[in-house]
Amino acid sequence: MTRYNTITSAPPAVAAARATDVVKSFGSGATAVVALDHVDVALWRGEFTAIMGPSGSGKSTLMHCLAGLDTVTSGTVAIGDVELRGLSDKKMTALRRDRIGFVFQSFNLVPTLTALENITLPMAIAGRRPDREWVTTVIDTLGLRDRLGHRPSELSGGQQQRVAIGRALAGRPDIVFGDEPTGNLDSRSSAEVLRILRESVDPLGQTVVIVTHDPKAASYADRVLFLADGRIVDELRSPTADTVLDTMKGLES
Ligand code: ADP
Ligand code: MG
């Protein structure tokens, strides 16, 4: 007779995005710059990951390659179980639109549209019907219920970035990428934006990856990856601003 044991351990982690042996160089010959030097990394589903490292260490390049905004020189990148190499432009565009959310340092909202229209714009373009219940949950998390009819110029920087996060989350992507999403914000607005990113992961179940310079911002993450000279050189789990700062100091010395 077969016996079935009760499995009490956590389910295996699933990669929302993965880079395998990725090299990215710019230019060629003697002037070539190796921005990513054989990077292997998995970004786990349902986690908030922060990427840190000195200026020029390859943070933006890694994020752009993982998000399919740039191609790799060698190695492979996958979003979920879809390998990006060899996808047609059309499939790549659809994958970015349907499965990836972006938050930029400079908000990048459409000035003539209201906050709500900005949030639902990608779905309107894709011809997808918004999941109303989800969009309402997102809007409540953003704390923007009474600002939905405002245009970007009528909102503070922090509010504009919250709209941009709403736009990234509205389609329920597999993964949300942010390159220095708090880089243009004062400390109070930064904290608000980071709280929202944190809540989008837990309890809402999204997967978020940000690049940041700020140890305080990184401390909101579950995991911090440290890059130096195009390589992942260290990693912290359950970071605090102090442990992040100490690790950064170790990289610079
Ligand atoms: P970070 O975001 O950590 O500051 P980047 O990923 O922007 O670093 O850059 C990593 C390295 O790649 C740097 O040496 C940078 O000068 C170089 N680099 C980035 N983008 C380009 C590009 N488009 N052309 C040439 N070199 C680039
Ligand atoms: Mg950068």
Short mmCIF file of C-alpha atoms and ligand atoms in Angstrom, two decimals:
data_model
loop_
_atom_site.label_atom_id
_atom_site.label_comp_id
_atom_site.label_asym_id
_atom_site.label_seq_id
_atom_site.Cartn_x
_atom_site.Cartn_y
_atom_site.Cartn_z
CA MET A 1 0.00 0.00 0.00
CA THR A 2 1.31 3.44 -0.91
CA ARG A 3 1.72 5.80 1.99
CA TYR A 4 1.33 9.50 1.51
CA ASN A 5 3.27 11.74 3.81
CA THR A 6 2.01 15.15 4.74
CA ILE A 7 4.39 17.66 3.19
CA THR A 8 4.94 20.51 5.58
CA SER A 9 7.87 22.25 3.92
CA ALA A 10 7.39 25.38 1.82
CA PRO A 11 6.79 24.88 -1.91
CA PRO A 12 9.91 25.25 -4.07
CA ALA A 13 10.71 28.83 -5.06
CA VAL A 14 9.72 29.76 -8.62
CA ALA A 15 11.78 32.22 -10.63
CA ALA A 16 9.79 35.16 -11.99
CA ALA A 17 12.89 36.08 -14.00
CA ARG A 18 16.26 34.43 -14.40
CA ALA A 19 19.62 35.33 -15.93
CA THR A 20 21.95 32.44 -16.75
CA ASP A 21 25.61 33.10 -17.46
CA VAL A 22 24.77 36.52 -18.87
CA VAL A 23 27.48 38.65 -20.43
CA LYS A 24 26.68 42.11 -21.73
CA SER A 25 29.35 44.17 -23.39
CA PHE A 26 29.11 47.52 -25.09
CA GLY A 27 31.32 48.35 -28.04
CA SER A 28 34.03 46.06 -29.36
CA GLY A 29 37.78 45.60 -29.49
CA ALA A 30 40.04 47.57 -27.17
CA THR A 31 37.31 50.00 -26.13
CA ALA A 32 34.72 47.32 -25.24
CA VAL A 33 33.09 47.68 -21.82
CA VAL A 34 31.93 44.51 -20.08
CA ALA A 35 28.89 45.72 -18.13
CA LEU A 36 27.77 42.22 -17.03
CA ASP A 37 30.40 39.56 -16.52
CA HIS A 38 28.82 36.08 -16.37
CA VAL A 39 25.86 36.86 -14.12
CA ASP A 40 23.68 34.05 -12.77
CA VAL A 41 20.66 35.14 -10.79
CA ALA A 42 17.06 34.14 -10.17
CA LEU A 43 14.47 36.63 -8.98
CA TRP A 44 11.97 34.68 -6.94
CA ARG A 45 8.24 35.01 -7.36
CA GLY A 46 6.51 36.79 -4.50
CA GLU A 47 9.68 38.50 -3.32
CA PHE A 48 10.86 42.10 -3.17
CA THR A 49 14.48 42.23 -4.37
CA ALA A 50 16.74 45.28 -4.31
CA ILE A 51 19.85 45.58 -6.49
CA MET A 52 22.66 47.75 -5.15
CA GLY A 53 26.23 48.53 -6.08
CA PRO A 54 28.58 51.37 -6.93
CA SER A 55 27.82 53.63 -9.88
CA GLY A 56 28.78 51.86 -13.12
CA SER A 57 28.62 48.38 -11.56
CA GLY A 58 25.97 47.23 -14.05
CA LYS A 59 22.71 47.62 -12.09
CA SER A 60 20.72 49.32 -14.84
CA THR A 61 22.17 47.01 -17.48
CA LEU A 62 21.15 43.94 -15.46
CA MET A 63 17.64 45.28 -14.98
CA HIS A 64 17.29 46.20 -18.65
CA CYS A 65 18.48 42.77 -19.76
CA LEU A 66 16.16 40.99 -17.30
CA ALA A 67 13.22 43.10 -18.47
CA GLY A 68 13.90 42.51 -22.15
CA LEU A 69 14.64 46.19 -22.76
CA ASP A 70 18.13 45.29 -23.94
CA THR A 71 19.64 42.16 -25.49
CA VAL A 72 22.47 40.16 -23.92
CA THR A 73 25.81 39.47 -25.60
CA SER A 74 25.79 35.84 -24.41
CA GLY A 75 23.90 33.74 -21.90
CA THR A 76 20.15 33.57 -21.50
CA VAL A 77 17.36 35.51 -19.84
CA ALA A 78 13.92 34.11 -19.08
CA ILE A 79 10.73 35.71 -17.80
CA GLY A 80 8.88 32.89 -16.08
CA ASP A 81 9.44 29.94 -18.38
CA VAL A 82 9.76 32.05 -21.53
CA GLU A 83 13.30 32.44 -22.81
CA LEU A 84 13.75 35.84 -24.43
CA ARG A 85 16.37 34.91 -27.00
CA GLY A 86 14.80 34.37 -30.38
CA LEU A 87 11.43 35.94 -29.60
CA SER A 88 10.11 37.98 -32.50
CA ASP A 89 9.72 41.75 -31.94
CA LYS A 90 5.99 41.24 -31.83
CA LYS A 91 6.16 38.52 -29.17
CA MET A 92 8.69 40.54 -27.18
CA THR A 93 6.42 43.58 -27.23
CA ALA A 94 3.45 41.49 -26.12
CA LEU A 95 5.47 39.85 -23.34
CA ARG A 96 6.68 43.21 -22.02
CA ARG A 97 3.18 44.62 -22.19
CA ASP A 98 1.39 41.67 -20.59
CA ARG A 99 3.88 40.28 -18.10
CA ILE A 100 6.19 43.08 -17.02
CA GLY A 101 5.52 46.34 -15.18
CA PHE A 102 7.95 49.27 -15.12
CA VAL A 103 8.42 52.13 -12.73
CA PHE A 104 10.90 54.81 -13.79
CA GLN A 105 12.72 57.43 -11.77
CA SER A 106 10.99 60.16 -13.76
CA PHE A 107 7.39 58.82 -13.47
CA ASN A 108 6.73 58.99 -17.28
CA LEU A 109 3.00 59.65 -16.98
CA VAL A 110 0.88 60.96 -19.86
CA PRO A 111 0.24 64.62 -18.92
CA THR A 112 -3.15 64.93 -20.65
CA LEU A 113 -4.65 61.88 -18.92
CA THR A 114 -6.09 61.64 -15.42
CA ALA A 115 -4.54 59.45 -12.75
CA LEU A 116 -7.11 56.70 -13.36
CA GLU A 117 -6.64 56.91 -17.14
CA ASN A 118 -2.87 56.63 -16.70
CA ILE A 119 -3.32 53.57 -14.47
CA THR A 120 -5.53 51.76 -16.97
CA LEU A 121 -3.77 52.98 -20.14
CA PRO A 122 -1.60 49.88 -20.81
CA MET A 123 -4.64 47.64 -20.58
CA ALA A 124 -6.61 49.96 -22.86
CA ILE A 125 -3.79 49.80 -25.41
CA ALA A 126 -3.63 46.01 -25.10
CA GLY A 127 -7.40 45.73 -25.44
CA ARG A 128 -7.57 43.92 -22.11
CA ARG A 129 -10.44 44.43 -19.74
CA PRO A 130 -9.22 45.52 -16.32
CA ASP A 131 -9.95 43.19 -13.42
CA ARG A 132 -12.03 45.73 -11.48
CA GLU A 133 -11.60 44.12 -8.11
CA TRP A 134 -7.82 44.02 -8.52
CA VAL A 135 -7.61 47.61 -9.78
CA THR A 136 -9.71 48.75 -6.82
CA THR A 137 -7.38 46.91 -4.44
CA VAL A 138 -4.37 48.54 -6.11
CA ILE A 139 -5.92 52.00 -5.93
CA ASP A 140 -6.73 51.54 -2.24
CA THR A 141 -3.15 50.42 -1.57
CA LEU A 142 -1.90 53.50 -3.42
CA GLY A 143 -4.11 55.77 -1.30
CA LEU A 144 -5.19 57.65 -4.43
CA ARG A 145 -8.93 57.18 -4.35
CA ASP A 146 -9.62 60.92 -4.08
CA ARG A 147 -7.03 61.88 -6.70
CA LEU A 148 -8.14 59.66 -9.58
CA GLY A 149 -9.57 62.55 -11.62
CA HIS A 150 -6.41 64.68 -11.31
CA ARG A 151 -3.84 65.14 -14.07
CA PRO A 152 -0.14 64.59 -13.29
CA SER A 153 0.55 68.36 -13.07
CA GLU A 154 -2.02 68.54 -10.26
CA LEU A 155 -0.23 65.87 -8.24
CA SER A 156 2.91 65.92 -6.09
CA GLY A 157 5.97 63.92 -7.15
CA GLY A 158 5.14 61.22 -4.64
CA GLN A 159 1.54 61.02 -5.87
CA GLN A 160 2.73 60.84 -9.49
CA GLN A 161 5.03 57.95 -8.64
CA ARG A 162 2.16 56.21 -6.87
CA VAL A 163 0.12 56.53 -10.09
CA ALA A 164 3.07 55.06 -12.02
CA ILE A 165 3.15 52.10 -9.61
CA GLY A 166 -0.60 51.70 -10.11
CA ARG A 167 -0.02 51.63 -13.86
CA ALA A 168 2.68 48.97 -13.42
CA LEU A 169 0.50 46.82 -11.15
CA ALA A 170 -2.90 47.20 -12.82
CA GLY A 171 -2.35 44.41 -15.34
CA ARG A 172 -1.12 42.05 -12.62
CA PRO A 173 2.28 41.47 -14.22
CA ASP A 174 4.61 38.59 -13.42
CA ILE A 175 7.24 41.06 -12.29
CA VAL A 176 7.59 44.80 -11.68
CA PHE A 177 10.94 46.48 -12.31
CA GLY A 178 11.90 49.87 -10.91
CA ASP A 179 15.18 51.65 -11.73
CA GLU A 180 15.71 54.05 -8.80
CA PRO A 181 11.96 54.56 -8.34
CA THR A 182 12.51 56.82 -5.33
CA GLY A 183 15.45 58.70 -6.87
CA ASN A 184 13.44 61.89 -7.47
CA LEU A 185 11.45 61.85 -4.23
CA ASP A 186 11.87 63.43 -0.81
CA SER A 187 12.25 61.06 2.13
CA ARG A 188 8.58 61.13 3.08
CA SER A 189 7.33 60.36 -0.44
CA SER A 190 10.05 57.72 -0.78
CA ALA A 191 8.83 55.97 2.33
CA GLU A 192 5.27 56.04 1.00
CA VAL A 193 6.31 54.60 -2.37
CA LEU A 194 8.41 51.89 -0.70
CA ARG A 195 5.54 50.97 1.62
CA ILE A 196 3.31 50.54 -1.45
CA LEU A 197 5.89 48.38 -3.23
CA ARG A 198 6.25 46.32 -0.02
CA GLU A 199 2.46 45.89 0.23
CA SER A 200 2.20 44.95 -3.43
CA VAL A 201 4.45 41.97 -2.64
CA ASP A 202 2.97 41.16 0.67
CA PRO A 203 -0.01 40.85 1.01
CA LEU A 204 -0.87 41.31 -2.69
CA GLY A 205 1.56 38.66 -3.97
CA GLN A 206 3.37 40.61 -6.68
CA THR A 207 7.08 40.29 -7.51
CA VAL A 208 9.13 43.50 -7.35
CA VAL A 209 12.75 44.29 -8.23
CA ILE A 210 14.27 47.73 -7.75
CA VAL A 211 17.65 49.31 -8.28
CA THR A 212 18.50 51.75 -5.53
CA HIS A 213 21.42 53.69 -4.04
CA ASP A 214 19.65 54.10 -0.73
CA PRO A 215 20.26 51.56 2.09
CA LYS A 216 16.99 52.67 3.71
CA ALA A 217 15.11 51.86 0.48
CA ALA A 218 16.90 48.50 0.18
CA SER A 219 15.85 47.64 3.75
CA TYR A 220 12.22 47.33 2.55
CA ALA A 221 13.27 44.37 0.38
CA ASP A 222 13.35 40.66 1.27
CA ARG A 223 16.69 40.28 -0.44
CA VAL A 224 19.47 42.60 -1.57
CA LEU A 225 21.86 41.70 -4.40
CA PHE A 226 25.17 43.56 -4.56
CA LEU A 227 26.87 44.15 -7.89
CA ALA A 228 30.48 45.19 -8.44
CA ASP A 229 32.22 45.37 -11.81
CA GLY A 230 29.40 43.53 -13.53
CA ARG A 231 29.28 40.63 -11.09
CA ILE A 232 27.00 39.70 -8.23
CA VAL A 233 29.41 39.71 -5.32
CA ASP A 234 27.17 39.49 -2.28
CA GLU A 235 23.61 38.97 -1.13
CA LEU A 236 21.66 39.77 2.04
CA ARG A 237 18.34 38.37 3.25
CA SER A 238 16.07 40.30 5.64
CA PRO A 239 18.28 43.38 5.28
CA THR A 240 18.36 46.37 7.59
CA ALA A 241 19.68 49.77 6.54
CA ASP A 242 22.73 49.10 8.76
CA THR A 243 23.60 45.68 7.32
CA VAL A 244 23.15 47.07 3.79
CA LEU A 245 25.42 50.02 4.57
CA ASP A 246 28.07 47.72 6.08
CA THR A 247 28.01 45.48 3.01
CA MET A 248 28.31 48.49 0.69
CA LYS A 249 31.28 49.79 2.67
CA GLY A 250 32.94 46.38 2.35
CA LEU A 251 32.55 46.56 -1.45
CA GLU A 252 34.11 49.99 -1.70
CA SER A 253 37.18 49.30 0.46
P1 ADP B 1 24.87 51.36 -12.96
O1 ADP B 1 23.42 51.36 -13.28
O2 ADP B 1 25.25 50.38 -11.90
O3 ADP B 1 25.38 52.73 -12.60
P2 ADP B 1 25.21 50.72 -15.78
O4 ADP B 1 24.53 49.42 -15.92
O5 ADP B 1 24.47 51.92 -16.24
O6 ADP B 1 25.68 50.90 -14.25
O7 ADP B 1 26.60 50.67 -16.55
C1 ADP B 1 27.53 49.62 -16.40
C2 ADP B 1 28.73 49.89 -17.32
O8 ADP B 1 28.32 49.80 -18.69
C3 ADP B 1 29.34 51.26 -17.15
O9 ADP B 1 30.73 51.16 -17.36
C4 ADP B 1 28.70 52.05 -18.26
O10 ADP B 1 29.53 53.12 -18.66
C5 ADP B 1 28.55 51.02 -19.36
N1 ADP B 1 27.40 51.29 -20.23
C6 ADP B 1 26.10 51.26 -19.87
N2 ADP B 1 25.31 51.52 -20.93
C7 ADP B 1 26.14 51.74 -22.00
C8 ADP B 1 25.95 52.04 -23.38
N3 ADP B 1 24.72 52.19 -23.89
N4 ADP B 1 27.05 52.19 -24.16
C9 ADP B 1 28.30 52.04 -23.66
N5 ADP B 1 28.54 51.74 -22.38
C10 ADP B 1 27.50 51.58 -21.54
MG MG B 2 21.99 52.95 -13.31
#
